Short mmCIF file of C-alpha atoms in Angstrom, two decimals:
data_model
loop_
_atom_site.label_atom_id
_atom_site.label_comp_id
_atom_site.label_asym_id
_atom_site.label_seq_id
_atom_site.Cartn_x
_atom_site.Cartn_y
_atom_site.Cartn_z
CA MET A 1 -5.68 0.44 -24.20
CA ARG A 2 -8.90 2.64 -25.20
CA GLN A 3 -10.14 3.11 -21.74
CA ASP A 4 -10.49 6.65 -20.01
CA THR A 5 -7.70 6.53 -17.30
CA LYS A 6 -9.44 9.00 -15.25
CA GLN A 7 -12.55 6.57 -15.13
CA ILE A 8 -10.28 3.66 -14.21
CA ALA A 9 -8.61 5.49 -11.17
CA GLU A 10 -12.10 6.59 -10.04
CA GLN A 11 -13.06 2.85 -10.09
CA VAL A 12 -10.02 1.65 -8.34
CA ARG A 13 -10.53 4.36 -5.58
CA ARG A 14 -14.22 3.42 -5.35
CA ASP A 15 -14.24 -0.57 -5.61
CA GLY A 16 -10.74 -1.29 -4.93
CA TYR A 17 -9.87 -2.66 -8.29
CA ALA A 18 -10.29 -2.03 -11.95
CA ILE A 19 -9.99 -4.12 -15.14
CA VAL A 20 -8.39 -2.72 -18.02
CA ARG A 21 -9.01 -4.64 -21.23
CA ASN A 22 -6.47 -4.89 -24.04
CA PHE A 23 -3.85 -3.22 -21.96
CA ILE A 24 -1.24 -4.96 -23.97
CA ASP A 25 -2.16 -5.05 -27.74
CA ARG A 26 -3.27 -8.21 -28.84
CA ASN A 27 -0.65 -8.25 -31.64
CA GLU A 28 2.19 -8.13 -28.78
CA VAL A 29 0.75 -10.79 -26.52
CA ALA A 30 2.49 -13.51 -28.57
CA ILE A 31 5.79 -11.83 -28.04
CA LEU A 32 5.07 -11.79 -24.42
CA GLN A 33 3.97 -15.37 -24.33
CA ALA A 34 7.33 -16.31 -26.02
CA GLU A 35 9.38 -14.33 -23.52
CA THR A 36 7.75 -16.08 -20.93
CA LYS A 37 8.38 -19.44 -22.36
CA TRP A 38 12.10 -18.54 -22.61
CA LEU A 39 12.01 -17.46 -18.93
CA TYR A 40 10.52 -20.66 -17.64
CA GLU A 41 13.30 -22.53 -19.77
CA GLN A 42 15.90 -20.43 -17.94
CA ALA A 43 14.48 -21.29 -14.65
CA LEU A 44 14.49 -25.06 -15.14
CA VAL A 45 18.39 -24.74 -15.85
CA HIS A 46 18.43 -24.64 -11.99
CA PRO A 47 17.99 -27.81 -10.20
CA THR A 48 16.19 -26.35 -7.34
CA SER A 49 14.66 -22.99 -6.21
CA TYR A 50 17.36 -20.28 -7.20
CA ARG A 51 18.17 -16.59 -6.01
CA HIS A 52 20.88 -14.18 -6.92
CA GLY A 53 20.37 -10.71 -5.63
CA ASN A 54 17.04 -9.69 -6.59
CA LEU A 55 16.39 -12.37 -9.29
CA SER A 56 14.59 -15.52 -7.88
CA PHE A 57 13.10 -18.60 -9.44
CA GLU A 58 10.81 -20.69 -7.17
CA ILE A 59 10.90 -24.22 -8.48
CA PHE A 60 9.13 -27.30 -6.88
CA PRO A 61 10.67 -30.72 -6.90
CA GLU A 62 9.25 -33.96 -8.75
CA LYS A 63 7.77 -35.32 -5.56
CA HIS A 64 5.01 -32.58 -5.52
CA PHE A 65 3.88 -33.17 -9.19
CA GLY A 66 5.92 -35.95 -10.85
CA LYS A 67 8.06 -33.33 -12.51
CA ARG A 68 9.88 -30.21 -11.69
CA TYR A 69 7.96 -27.00 -12.25
CA VAL A 70 8.30 -23.39 -11.83
CA VAL A 71 5.75 -21.48 -9.94
CA GLN A 72 7.11 -18.03 -9.49
CA ALA A 73 9.76 -15.56 -10.81
CA TYR A 74 11.04 -12.55 -9.35
CA TRP A 75 12.91 -9.40 -10.76
CA PHE A 76 13.83 -11.26 -14.24
CA ALA A 77 14.46 -7.97 -15.67
CA TRP A 78 18.10 -8.76 -14.48
CA ILE A 79 18.57 -11.34 -17.22
CA SER A 80 15.89 -10.23 -19.70
CA LYS A 81 16.27 -7.16 -21.96
CA TYR A 82 12.57 -7.74 -23.17
CA PHE A 83 11.12 -7.80 -19.43
CA GLU A 84 13.38 -4.84 -18.49
CA GLU A 85 11.95 -2.91 -21.20
CA PHE A 86 8.33 -4.23 -20.57
CA ARG A 87 8.39 -2.89 -17.08
CA ARG A 88 8.83 0.64 -18.29
CA ARG A 89 6.20 0.51 -21.10
CA PRO A 90 4.22 3.87 -21.26
CA GLU A 91 0.99 2.17 -20.78
CA PHE A 92 1.87 1.70 -17.01
CA LEU A 93 2.43 5.26 -16.17
CA GLU A 94 -0.59 6.29 -18.35
CA VAL A 95 -2.91 4.13 -16.21
CA LEU A 96 -1.22 4.96 -12.80
CA ASP A 97 -0.55 8.74 -13.18
CA PRO A 98 -4.34 9.50 -12.26
CA LEU A 99 -3.77 7.22 -9.29
CA LEU A 100 -0.31 7.65 -7.94
CA GLY A 101 0.89 10.44 -9.90
CA ARG A 102 4.25 10.42 -12.23
CA ASN A 103 6.89 10.07 -9.42
CA ILE A 104 6.44 6.36 -8.54
CA LYS A 105 8.78 3.43 -7.97
CA GLN A 106 8.25 -0.25 -8.85
CA VAL A 107 8.89 -2.52 -5.71
CA ALA A 108 8.24 -5.98 -7.25
CA GLN A 109 8.23 -7.92 -10.40
CA GLN A 110 6.78 -11.35 -10.67
CA ILE A 111 5.59 -14.04 -12.93
CA HIS A 112 3.24 -16.93 -11.78
CA TRP A 113 2.81 -20.06 -13.35
CA LYS A 114 -0.06 -22.60 -12.38
CA PRO A 115 0.50 -26.16 -14.07
CA PRO A 116 -2.91 -27.88 -14.04
CA GLY A 117 -3.43 -30.11 -11.16
CA ALA A 118 -0.30 -29.12 -9.29
CA ARG A 119 -0.59 -28.38 -5.56
CA LEU A 120 0.51 -25.47 -3.76
CA THR A 121 -0.32 -22.99 -6.57
CA GLY A 122 -3.35 -21.31 -4.79
CA TYR A 123 -3.14 -18.25 -2.32
CA ARG A 124 -5.11 -17.83 0.85
CA PHE A 125 -7.07 -14.44 1.10
CA HIS A 126 -4.58 -11.64 1.88
CA GLN A 127 -3.74 -7.90 1.06
CA ASP A 128 -0.33 -7.19 -0.69
CA LEU A 129 0.57 -4.72 1.71
CA ARG A 130 1.23 -7.98 3.90
CA PHE A 131 4.74 -8.16 1.77
CA ARG A 132 5.65 -4.45 2.03
CA GLU A 133 8.27 -3.41 4.47
CA SER A 134 7.36 -0.63 6.93
CA ARG A 135 3.62 -0.94 6.39
CA ASP A 136 3.02 2.06 8.67
CA ALA A 137 4.78 4.06 5.77
CA TYR A 138 1.29 3.43 3.77
CA GLN A 139 -1.19 5.98 5.07
CA ASP A 140 -3.63 5.04 2.31
CA ILE A 141 -3.85 1.34 1.53
CA VAL A 142 -5.34 1.98 -1.99
CA ASN A 143 -3.98 5.36 -2.83
CA ASP A 144 -0.25 4.61 -1.48
CA THR A 145 0.36 1.38 -3.35
CA VAL A 146 -1.39 -0.60 -6.07
CA THR A 147 -0.77 -3.88 -8.05
CA ILE A 148 -1.07 -4.39 -11.88
CA GLY A 149 -1.60 -7.92 -13.00
CA ILE A 150 -1.52 -8.94 -16.66
CA ALA A 151 -2.82 -11.94 -18.06
CA ILE A 152 -0.19 -13.80 -20.43
CA ASP A 153 -2.99 -16.50 -21.04
CA ALA A 154 -6.62 -16.57 -20.35
CA ALA A 155 -7.38 -16.15 -16.53
CA THR A 156 -10.46 -18.32 -15.69
CA ALA A 157 -12.06 -19.27 -12.63
CA GLU A 158 -11.30 -22.95 -13.66
CA ASN A 159 -7.43 -22.19 -14.22
CA GLY A 160 -7.09 -20.23 -10.83
CA CYS A 161 -7.64 -16.53 -11.59
CA LEU A 162 -7.57 -13.66 -9.29
CA ARG A 163 -10.37 -13.70 -6.79
CA ILE A 164 -11.29 -10.21 -4.91
CA VAL A 165 -13.88 -8.83 -2.33
CA PRO A 166 -15.02 -5.50 -4.06
CA ARG A 167 -14.70 -2.48 -1.67
CA SER A 168 -12.77 -4.53 0.94
CA HIS A 169 -10.20 -1.88 0.87
CA GLU A 170 -12.60 0.31 2.77
CA ASN A 171 -12.24 -2.00 5.82
CA GLY A 172 -8.43 -1.15 6.21
CA TYR A 173 -5.98 -3.82 6.66
CA LEU A 174 -7.46 -6.83 7.69
CA GLY A 175 -4.54 -9.03 8.65
CA LEU A 176 -6.13 -12.19 6.89
CA SER A 177 -3.26 -15.02 6.68
CA ASP A 178 -1.25 -13.07 9.03
CA ASN A 179 -1.92 -15.45 11.96
CA GLY A 180 -0.31 -18.71 12.71
CA ASP A 181 2.30 -19.71 10.29
CA GLY A 182 1.36 -17.21 7.64
CA VAL A 183 1.66 -19.54 4.88
CA LEU A 184 -0.17 -18.39 1.78
CA MET A 185 -0.07 -21.51 -0.43
CA LYS A 186 -1.34 -23.73 2.09
CA GLY A 187 -5.08 -24.45 2.37
CA LEU A 188 -7.75 -21.78 1.38
CA THR A 189 -9.45 -19.14 3.43
CA HIS A 190 -12.75 -20.40 4.83
CA ASP A 191 -15.90 -18.49 4.68
CA ASP A 192 -16.09 -17.69 8.20
CA GLU A 193 -12.70 -16.08 8.32
CA LEU A 194 -14.12 -13.53 5.94
CA ARG A 195 -17.42 -13.10 8.01
CA ALA A 196 -15.24 -12.67 10.99
CA VAL A 197 -13.64 -9.37 9.64
CA GLY A 198 -17.09 -8.15 8.30
CA LEU A 199 -17.04 -9.52 4.69
CA ASP A 200 -19.61 -11.45 2.78
CA PRO A 201 -18.35 -14.69 1.19
CA ASP A 202 -21.12 -14.30 -1.47
CA GLN A 203 -19.50 -10.90 -2.68
CA VAL A 204 -16.38 -12.66 -3.90
CA VAL A 205 -15.72 -12.17 -7.63
CA ASP A 206 -13.64 -14.06 -10.23
CA VAL A 207 -11.48 -11.57 -12.33
CA GLU A 208 -11.60 -13.39 -15.42
CA LEU A 209 -9.20 -11.90 -18.07
CA GLU A 210 -8.34 -12.54 -21.80
CA PRO A 211 -4.45 -12.46 -22.74
CA GLY A 212 -3.24 -8.99 -22.89
CA ASP A 213 -6.03 -7.62 -20.24
CA ALA A 214 -4.92 -6.13 -17.04
CA VAL A 215 -6.43 -5.76 -13.43
CA ILE A 216 -5.34 -3.16 -10.78
CA TRP A 217 -6.05 -3.67 -7.26
CA GLY A 218 -5.40 -2.78 -3.77
CA LEU A 219 -7.74 -4.83 -1.91
CA LEU A 220 -8.15 -8.21 -0.38
CA ASN A 221 -7.38 -10.93 -2.83
CA THR A 222 -6.89 -14.77 -3.37
CA ALA A 223 -6.41 -17.30 -6.20
CA TRP A 224 -7.23 -20.95 -6.22
CA ARG A 225 -4.96 -23.62 -7.68
CA ASN A 226 -5.46 -24.51 -11.45
CA SER A 227 -8.18 -27.17 -11.65
CA ALA A 228 -8.22 -27.34 -15.63
CA THR A 229 -7.14 -30.54 -17.22
CA LEU A 230 -4.53 -28.99 -19.72
CA GLN A 231 -3.71 -25.23 -19.44
CA ILE A 232 -0.96 -23.79 -17.53
CA ARG A 233 -1.77 -20.34 -16.19
CA LYS A 234 0.62 -17.55 -16.50
CA ALA A 235 0.49 -14.12 -15.02
CA PHE A 236 2.63 -10.96 -14.51
CA ARG A 237 2.22 -8.77 -11.64
CA GLN A 238 3.83 -5.11 -11.16
CA PRO A 239 3.12 -3.28 -7.98
CA ARG A 240 3.86 0.57 -7.90
CA ALA A 241 3.58 3.19 -5.13
CA PRO A 242 4.04 7.09 -5.07
CA LEU A 243 7.34 8.24 -3.89
CA HIS A 244 6.48 11.35 -2.16
CA ARG A 245 3.93 9.62 0.28
CA LEU A 246 6.31 6.81 1.26
CA ARG A 247 9.45 6.13 3.39
CA VAL A 248 9.64 2.68 1.88
CA VAL A 249 7.56 1.86 -1.38
CA SER A 250 6.28 -1.04 -3.29
CA LEU A 251 5.53 -1.70 -6.94
CA ASN A 252 4.54 -4.91 -8.46
CA ASN A 253 4.54 -6.20 -11.89
CA ASN A 254 2.35 -9.25 -11.93
CA LEU A 255 2.10 -11.58 -14.96
CA TRP A 256 -0.09 -14.52 -15.17
CA VAL A 257 0.73 -17.40 -17.23
CA GLY A 258 -1.19 -20.28 -18.76
CA ALA A 259 0.12 -22.66 -21.10
#
């Protein structure tokens, strides 16, 4: 990572997100991909979705896709020395220090898989604050909690990369996808829903990343399902928040996978 971390922090505060190229060195990406493959195989040892403490695998049955597949894993550091050490990498603190300070806490650790053609792998527009306990503990939506997502494989518009509305954090918490059943992985957010909260659908940006690139965000986001013909997309997520501002804090490590 060679970018100026102060400039990254300024962009996140201004635009609600920032892309960090080569966050993970290209030489190390192959190790990350191999460890992610191992984790996927560990998940499929379980016949259905599995949870033990914070460790969790979300597994969809054959009826949805013709074979079982894993869509998400949570807090896999409990079973992986590699990912336990990965979440503590100095790059995270280096890039987050100008944003959150050094006294921070991780509240989530996730990997997302998107098999090509599989249903129920897209997400409606939402803000990650939706998943935090005691939302009123976050006085500043951007400066009190951010998420870092790392592309394990290339993330493209075709295979379901992150999509965001720049500067939407300036509108506060919008509550999109909070109404009704609140299911994120069912259907897509329509343009008129964005307009209803004062946002222009034409301003939506696809956040395309190469393996090892990262994106930091604290704003409205979505992701479509993988419409590519071959590639599974994989991604890693890790949210974090400053302890001194929060009664309850959220920290997320997001990893996106693809193959």
